[in-house]
Amino acid sequence: NAGVTQTPKFRILKIGQSMTLQCAQDMNHNYMYWYRQDPGMGLKLIYYSVGAGITDKGEVPNGYNVSRSTTEDFPLRLELAAPSQTSVYFCASTKRGGADEKLFFGSGTQLSVL
Amino acid sequence: GENVEQHPSTLSVQEGDSAVIKCTYSDSASNYFPWYKQELGKRPQLIIDIRSNVGEKKDQRIAVTLNKTAKHFSLHITETQPEDSAVYFCAASITNAGNMLTFGGGTRLMVKP
């Protein structure tokens, strides 16, 4: 198993541009998450999904959108990028989401908005 | 919603000494408390977790204690080694709530050889 795969690893955007961060998992996990990690800070939940076709907002959803058309994929869309979205983005997944199972994280996407 | 505070933000110890990182949480309904380790430039990885029906859990040099009454939990690392140097995050969540983990701000642990 590849686990959780994120692309791209690095990206520089200009203010106002848009992009999609890709996330895929091959572990048949039903719960998937997007976190952002600002320098020297903890992880903030952006969006999450409990299964295909179902998504919900986390703590910091403004400026982002997600979709979950399949169990494997959970892309994060940034519309009209702003400097405040400069961060490292982690996608994660877990099997049942029963709150007692570990999160498997992707390797992260480092995004700079200039 | 849940709020998790973590202290200290940085911790420097000599190799072989013990390290203690403390977290407090606000939601008394939280019942699952994992700890993640993040090495520089890497993804976070689970190192130990504890549920609310247990007061202490140990795995080799790592232990976690939980005080539900005071709403705080701690990570204890004994006989620290240079490879323990990393950022450690505590988190809290409520079982069956979609594993909506709320993370603390992190502690950068530096183990000096």
mmCIF file of C-alpha atoms in Angstrom:
data_model
loop_
_atom_site.group_PDB
_atom_site.id
_atom_site.type_symbol
_atom_site.label_atom_id
_atom_site.label_comp_id
_atom_site.label_asym_id
_atom_site.label_seq_id
_atom_site.Cartn_x
_atom_site.Cartn_y
_atom_site.Cartn_z
ATOM 1 C CA ASN A 1 0.000 0.000 0.000
ATOM 2 C CA ALA A 2 1.186 3.516 -0.821
ATOM 3 C CA GLY A 3 -0.835 4.932 2.103
ATOM 4 C CA VAL A 4 -1.857 8.579 1.687
ATOM 5 C CA THR A 5 -0.416 10.278 -1.375
ATOM 6 C CA GLN A 6 -0.399 14.050 -1.789
ATOM 7 C CA THR A 7 0.564 16.101 -4.814
ATOM 8 C CA PRO A 8 2.216 18.460 -5.434
ATOM 9 C CA LYS A 9 4.909 18.622 -2.729
ATOM 10 C CA PHE A 10 5.642 22.299 -3.320
ATOM 11 C CA ARG A 11 3.806 25.094 -5.083
ATOM 12 C CA ILE A 12 4.106 28.853 -5.411
ATOM 13 C CA LEU A 13 0.975 30.768 -6.328
ATOM 14 C CA LYS A 14 0.360 34.384 -7.129
ATOM 15 C CA ILE A 15 -2.380 36.234 -5.272
ATOM 16 C CA GLY A 16 -5.729 35.504 -6.901
ATOM 17 C CA GLN A 17 -4.687 32.271 -8.591
ATOM 18 C CA SER A 18 -6.469 29.005 -7.956
ATOM 19 C CA MET A 19 -5.229 25.450 -7.564
ATOM 20 C CA THR A 20 -6.222 21.984 -6.432
ATOM 21 C CA LEU A 21 -4.240 19.941 -3.953
ATOM 22 C CA GLN A 22 -4.640 16.255 -4.661
ATOM 23 C CA CYS A 23 -4.990 13.547 -2.016
ATOM 24 C CA ALA A 24 -5.520 9.844 -2.521
ATOM 25 C CA GLN A 25 -5.464 6.867 -0.151
ATOM 26 C CA ASP A 26 -5.416 3.167 -1.001
ATOM 27 C CA MET A 27 -6.262 1.783 2.448
ATOM 28 C CA ASN A 28 -10.049 1.777 1.958
ATOM 29 C CA HIS A 29 -10.396 4.387 4.691
ATOM 30 C CA ASN A 30 -13.773 6.045 4.858
ATOM 31 C CA TYR A 31 -12.741 9.144 6.826
ATOM 32 C CA MET A 32 -10.478 11.746 5.233
ATOM 33 C CA TYR A 33 -9.274 15.155 6.417
ATOM 34 C CA TRP A 34 -7.443 18.256 5.318
ATOM 35 C CA TYR A 35 -5.286 20.118 7.846
ATOM 36 C CA ARG A 36 -3.133 23.172 7.498
ATOM 37 C CA GLN A 37 -0.026 23.791 9.579
ATOM 38 C CA ASP A 38 1.312 27.324 9.833
ATOM 39 C CA PRO A 39 4.983 27.783 10.802
ATOM 40 C CA GLY A 40 5.577 26.851 14.436
ATOM 41 C CA MET A 41 1.906 26.111 14.965
ATOM 42 C CA GLY A 42 -0.352 23.131 15.398
ATOM 43 C CA LEU A 43 -2.677 21.524 12.899
ATOM 44 C CA LYS A 44 -5.971 23.194 12.061
ATOM 45 C CA LEU A 45 -8.776 21.208 10.441
ATOM 46 C CA ILE A 46 -10.029 22.716 7.163
ATOM 47 C CA TYR A 47 -12.546 20.143 5.891
ATOM 48 C CA TYR A 48 -13.327 16.519 6.475
ATOM 49 C CA SER A 49 -15.339 13.732 4.883
ATOM 50 C CA VAL A 50 -16.937 10.665 6.440
ATOM 51 C CA GLY A 51 -17.478 8.932 3.115
ATOM 52 C CA ALA A 52 -17.995 9.400 -0.605
ATOM 53 C CA GLY A 53 -20.421 12.217 -1.324
ATOM 54 C CA ILE A 54 -20.254 13.644 2.213
ATOM 55 C CA THR A 55 -18.126 16.592 3.295
ATOM 56 C CA ASP A 56 -18.223 19.041 6.182
ATOM 57 C CA LYS A 57 -16.426 22.124 7.402
ATOM 58 C CA GLY A 58 -13.732 22.055 10.016
ATOM 59 C CA GLU A 59 -12.263 24.885 12.054
ATOM 60 C CA VAL A 60 -10.844 27.028 9.207
ATOM 61 C CA PRO A 61 -12.834 26.374 5.976
ATOM 62 C CA ASN A 62 -12.953 29.886 4.494
ATOM 63 C CA GLY A 63 -11.254 30.160 1.116
ATOM 64 C CA TYR A 64 -11.322 26.405 0.471
ATOM 65 C CA ASN A 65 -13.610 23.818 -1.095
ATOM 66 C CA VAL A 66 -13.534 20.038 -1.203
ATOM 67 C CA SER A 67 -15.268 17.186 -2.942
ATOM 68 C CA ARG A 68 -15.390 13.439 -2.315
ATOM 69 C CA SER A 69 -16.651 11.663 -5.399
ATOM 70 C CA THR A 70 -14.832 8.411 -4.553
ATOM 71 C CA THR A 71 -13.642 6.717 -1.378
ATOM 72 C CA GLU A 72 -10.017 7.085 -2.495
ATOM 73 C CA ASP A 73 -9.788 10.757 -3.475
ATOM 74 C CA PHE A 74 -10.291 13.945 -1.494
ATOM 75 C CA PRO A 75 -9.035 17.010 -3.395
ATOM 76 C CA LEU A 76 -8.794 20.458 -1.784
ATOM 77 C CA ARG A 77 -9.521 23.477 -3.954
ATOM 78 C CA LEU A 78 -8.134 26.946 -3.260
ATOM 79 C CA GLU A 79 -9.993 29.731 -5.018
ATOM 80 C CA LEU A 80 -8.509 33.240 -5.244
ATOM 81 C CA ALA A 81 -5.343 32.435 -3.265
ATOM 82 C CA ALA A 82 -4.324 34.913 -0.551
ATOM 83 C CA PRO A 83 -1.022 35.305 1.385
ATOM 84 C CA SER A 84 -2.843 34.070 4.508
ATOM 85 C CA GLN A 85 -3.109 30.663 2.827
ATOM 86 C CA THR A 86 0.653 30.236 2.835
ATOM 87 C CA SER A 87 1.043 27.067 4.869
ATOM 88 C CA VAL A 88 1.836 23.370 4.803
ATOM 89 C CA TYR A 89 -1.225 21.297 3.961
ATOM 90 C CA PHE A 90 -1.631 17.738 5.189
ATOM 91 C CA CYS A 91 -4.206 15.256 4.045
ATOM 92 C CA ALA A 92 -5.013 12.400 6.426
ATOM 93 C CA SER A 93 -7.267 9.384 6.612
ATOM 94 C CA THR A 94 -8.538 6.847 9.111
ATOM 95 C CA LYS A 95 -10.592 3.704 8.844
ATOM 96 C CA ARG A 96 -13.747 4.141 10.880
ATOM 97 C CA GLY A 97 -13.391 7.592 12.332
ATOM 98 C CA GLY A 98 -14.301 6.155 15.700
ATOM 99 C CA ALA A 99 -11.932 8.613 17.374
ATOM 100 C CA ASP A 100 -9.771 5.809 18.657
ATOM 101 C CA GLU A 101 -7.904 5.093 15.469
ATOM 102 C CA LYS A 102 -4.744 6.748 14.335
ATOM 103 C CA LEU A 103 -4.586 9.208 11.496
ATOM 104 C CA PHE A 104 -2.418 8.320 8.531
ATOM 105 C CA PHE A 105 -0.944 11.515 7.130
ATOM 106 C CA GLY A 106 0.294 12.305 3.651
ATOM 107 C CA SER A 107 3.732 13.850 3.185
ATOM 108 C CA GLY A 108 2.337 17.366 2.926
ATOM 109 C CA THR A 109 2.145 20.165 0.365
ATOM 110 C CA GLN A 110 4.130 23.317 1.043
ATOM 111 C CA LEU A 111 2.240 26.233 -0.481
ATOM 112 C CA SER A 112 3.447 29.816 -0.766
ATOM 113 C CA VAL A 113 1.178 32.605 -1.975
ATOM 114 C CA LEU A 114 3.082 35.687 -3.088
ATOM 115 C CA GLY B 1 -15.781 23.532 20.497
ATOM 116 C CA GLU B 2 -12.786 21.827 22.007
ATOM 117 C CA ASN B 3 -9.693 23.866 22.870
ATOM 118 C CA VAL B 4 -6.340 22.192 23.593
ATOM 119 C CA GLU B 5 -3.474 24.087 25.207
ATOM 120 C CA GLN B 6 0.035 22.619 25.184
ATOM 121 C CA HIS B 7 3.092 23.575 27.246
ATOM 122 C CA PRO B 8 5.931 24.246 26.954
ATOM 123 C CA SER B 9 6.317 25.387 23.368
ATOM 124 C CA THR B 10 10.013 24.485 23.435
ATOM 125 C CA LEU B 11 11.923 22.104 25.684
ATOM 126 C CA SER B 12 15.631 21.419 25.767
ATOM 127 C CA VAL B 13 17.061 18.481 27.735
ATOM 128 C CA GLN B 14 20.342 16.624 28.013
ATOM 129 C CA GLU B 15 20.535 13.153 26.561
ATOM 130 C CA GLY B 16 19.451 10.657 29.189
ATOM 131 C CA ASP B 17 17.230 13.102 31.066
ATOM 132 C CA SER B 18 13.433 12.906 31.152
ATOM 133 C CA ALA B 19 11.065 15.203 29.282
ATOM 134 C CA VAL B 20 7.486 16.057 30.214
ATOM 135 C CA ILE B 21 4.967 17.807 27.964
ATOM 136 C CA LYS B 22 1.603 18.873 29.340
ATOM 137 C CA CYS B 23 -1.773 19.516 27.703
ATOM 138 C CA THR B 24 -5.113 20.753 28.950
ATOM 139 C CA TYR B 25 -8.445 20.431 27.185
ATOM 140 C CA SER B 26 -11.729 22.225 27.607
ATOM 141 C CA ASP B 27 -14.481 19.778 26.593
ATOM 142 C CA SER B 28 -15.240 17.320 29.387
ATOM 143 C CA ALA B 29 -16.856 15.001 26.795
ATOM 144 C CA SER B 30 -13.481 14.353 25.124
ATOM 145 C CA ASN B 31 -12.406 10.779 25.692
ATOM 146 C CA TYR B 32 -9.561 10.047 23.290
ATOM 147 C CA PHE B 33 -6.103 11.633 23.615
ATOM 148 C CA PRO B 34 -3.375 10.794 21.093
ATOM 149 C CA TRP B 35 0.164 12.126 20.825
ATOM 150 C CA TYR B 36 1.852 12.687 17.473
ATOM 151 C CA LYS B 37 5.546 13.148 16.733
ATOM 152 C CA GLN B 38 6.666 15.217 13.774
ATOM 153 C CA GLU B 39 10.308 15.146 12.752
ATOM 154 C CA LEU B 40 11.644 18.076 10.762
ATOM 155 C CA GLY B 41 10.105 18.169 7.303
ATOM 156 C CA LYS B 42 8.161 14.959 7.874
ATOM 157 C CA ARG B 43 4.536 14.032 8.416
ATOM 158 C CA PRO B 44 3.087 13.625 11.928
ATOM 159 C CA GLN B 45 3.013 10.063 13.224
ATOM 160 C CA LEU B 46 1.121 8.598 16.152
ATOM 161 C CA ILE B 47 3.379 7.523 19.005
ATOM 162 C CA ILE B 48 0.920 6.743 21.794
ATOM 163 C CA ASP B 49 -2.719 7.324 22.708
ATOM 164 C CA ILE B 50 -4.933 6.951 25.748
ATOM 165 C CA ARG B 51 -8.656 6.671 26.329
ATOM 166 C CA SER B 52 -10.589 8.195 29.175
ATOM 167 C CA ASN B 53 -11.172 4.887 30.940
ATOM 168 C CA VAL B 54 -7.430 4.546 31.574
ATOM 169 C CA GLY B 55 -5.293 6.748 33.800
ATOM 170 C CA GLU B 56 -1.887 5.813 32.444
ATOM 171 C CA LYS B 57 -0.387 3.982 29.487
ATOM 172 C CA LYS B 58 3.219 3.072 28.860
ATOM 173 C CA ASP B 59 5.165 1.949 25.805
ATOM 174 C CA GLN B 60 8.885 1.421 26.466
ATOM 175 C CA ARG B 61 10.363 4.883 27.196
ATOM 176 C CA ILE B 62 7.111 6.737 26.519
ATOM 177 C CA ALA B 63 4.184 7.095 28.903
ATOM 178 C CA VAL B 64 1.019 9.168 28.943
ATOM 179 C CA THR B 65 -1.019 10.077 32.006
ATOM 180 C CA LEU B 66 -4.566 11.426 32.085
ATOM 181 C CA ASN B 67 -6.405 13.337 34.799
ATOM 182 C CA LYS B 68 -10.021 13.641 33.676
ATOM 183 C CA THR B 69 -11.090 15.636 36.700
ATOM 184 C CA ALA B 70 -8.510 18.331 36.010
ATOM 185 C CA LYS B 71 -8.836 17.881 32.217
ATOM 186 C CA HIS B 72 -5.157 17.508 31.580
ATOM 187 C CA PHE B 73 -2.861 14.856 30.181
ATOM 188 C CA SER B 74 0.889 14.578 29.875
ATOM 189 C CA LEU B 75 3.546 12.859 27.798
ATOM 190 C CA HIS B 76 6.581 11.518 29.620
ATOM 191 C CA ILE B 77 9.747 10.478 27.792
ATOM 192 C CA THR B 78 12.461 8.823 29.875
ATOM 193 C CA GLU B 79 16.119 8.313 28.990
ATOM 194 C CA THR B 80 15.858 10.749 26.101
ATOM 195 C CA GLN B 81 17.950 10.185 23.010
ATOM 196 C CA PRO B 82 18.928 12.569 20.176
ATOM 197 C CA GLU B 83 16.440 10.821 17.875
ATOM 198 C CA ASP B 84 13.648 11.948 20.219
ATOM 199 C CA SER B 85 14.258 15.498 18.967
ATOM 200 C CA ALA B 86 11.087 16.536 17.136
ATOM 201 C CA VAL B 87 7.859 18.469 17.534
ATOM 202 C CA TYR B 88 5.252 16.695 19.639
ATOM 203 C CA PHE B 89 1.531 17.398 19.355
ATOM 204 C CA CYS B 90 -1.182 16.397 21.758
ATOM 205 C CA ALA B 91 -4.785 16.134 20.616
ATOM 206 C CA ALA B 92 -8.245 15.445 21.970
ATOM 207 C CA SER B 93 -11.494 14.192 20.509
ATOM 208 C CA ILE B 94 -14.828 12.601 21.318
ATOM 209 C CA THR B 95 -15.378 8.982 20.337
ATOM 210 C CA ASN B 96 -17.730 8.502 17.414
ATOM 211 C CA ALA B 97 -17.562 12.168 16.472
ATOM 212 C CA GLY B 98 -15.800 11.558 13.175
ATOM 213 C CA ASN B 99 -12.381 11.513 14.833
ATOM 214 C CA MET B 100 -12.437 15.291 14.835
ATOM 215 C CA LEU B 101 -9.122 15.754 16.533
ATOM 216 C CA THR B 102 -8.285 19.152 18.010
ATOM 217 C CA PHE B 103 -4.529 19.581 18.213
ATOM 218 C CA GLY B 104 -2.419 21.511 20.657
ATOM 219 C CA GLY B 105 0.103 24.046 19.395
ATOM 220 C CA GLY B 106 3.053 21.668 19.619
ATOM 221 C CA THR B 107 6.253 21.346 21.674
ATOM 222 C CA ARG B 108 9.655 21.433 20.037
ATOM 223 C CA LEU B 109 11.842 18.998 21.983
ATOM 224 C CA MET B 110 15.601 19.255 21.583
ATOM 225 C CA VAL B 111 17.780 16.534 23.088
ATOM 226 C CA LYS B 112 21.394 17.610 23.411
ATOM 227 C CA PRO B 113 24.016 14.862 23.148
#
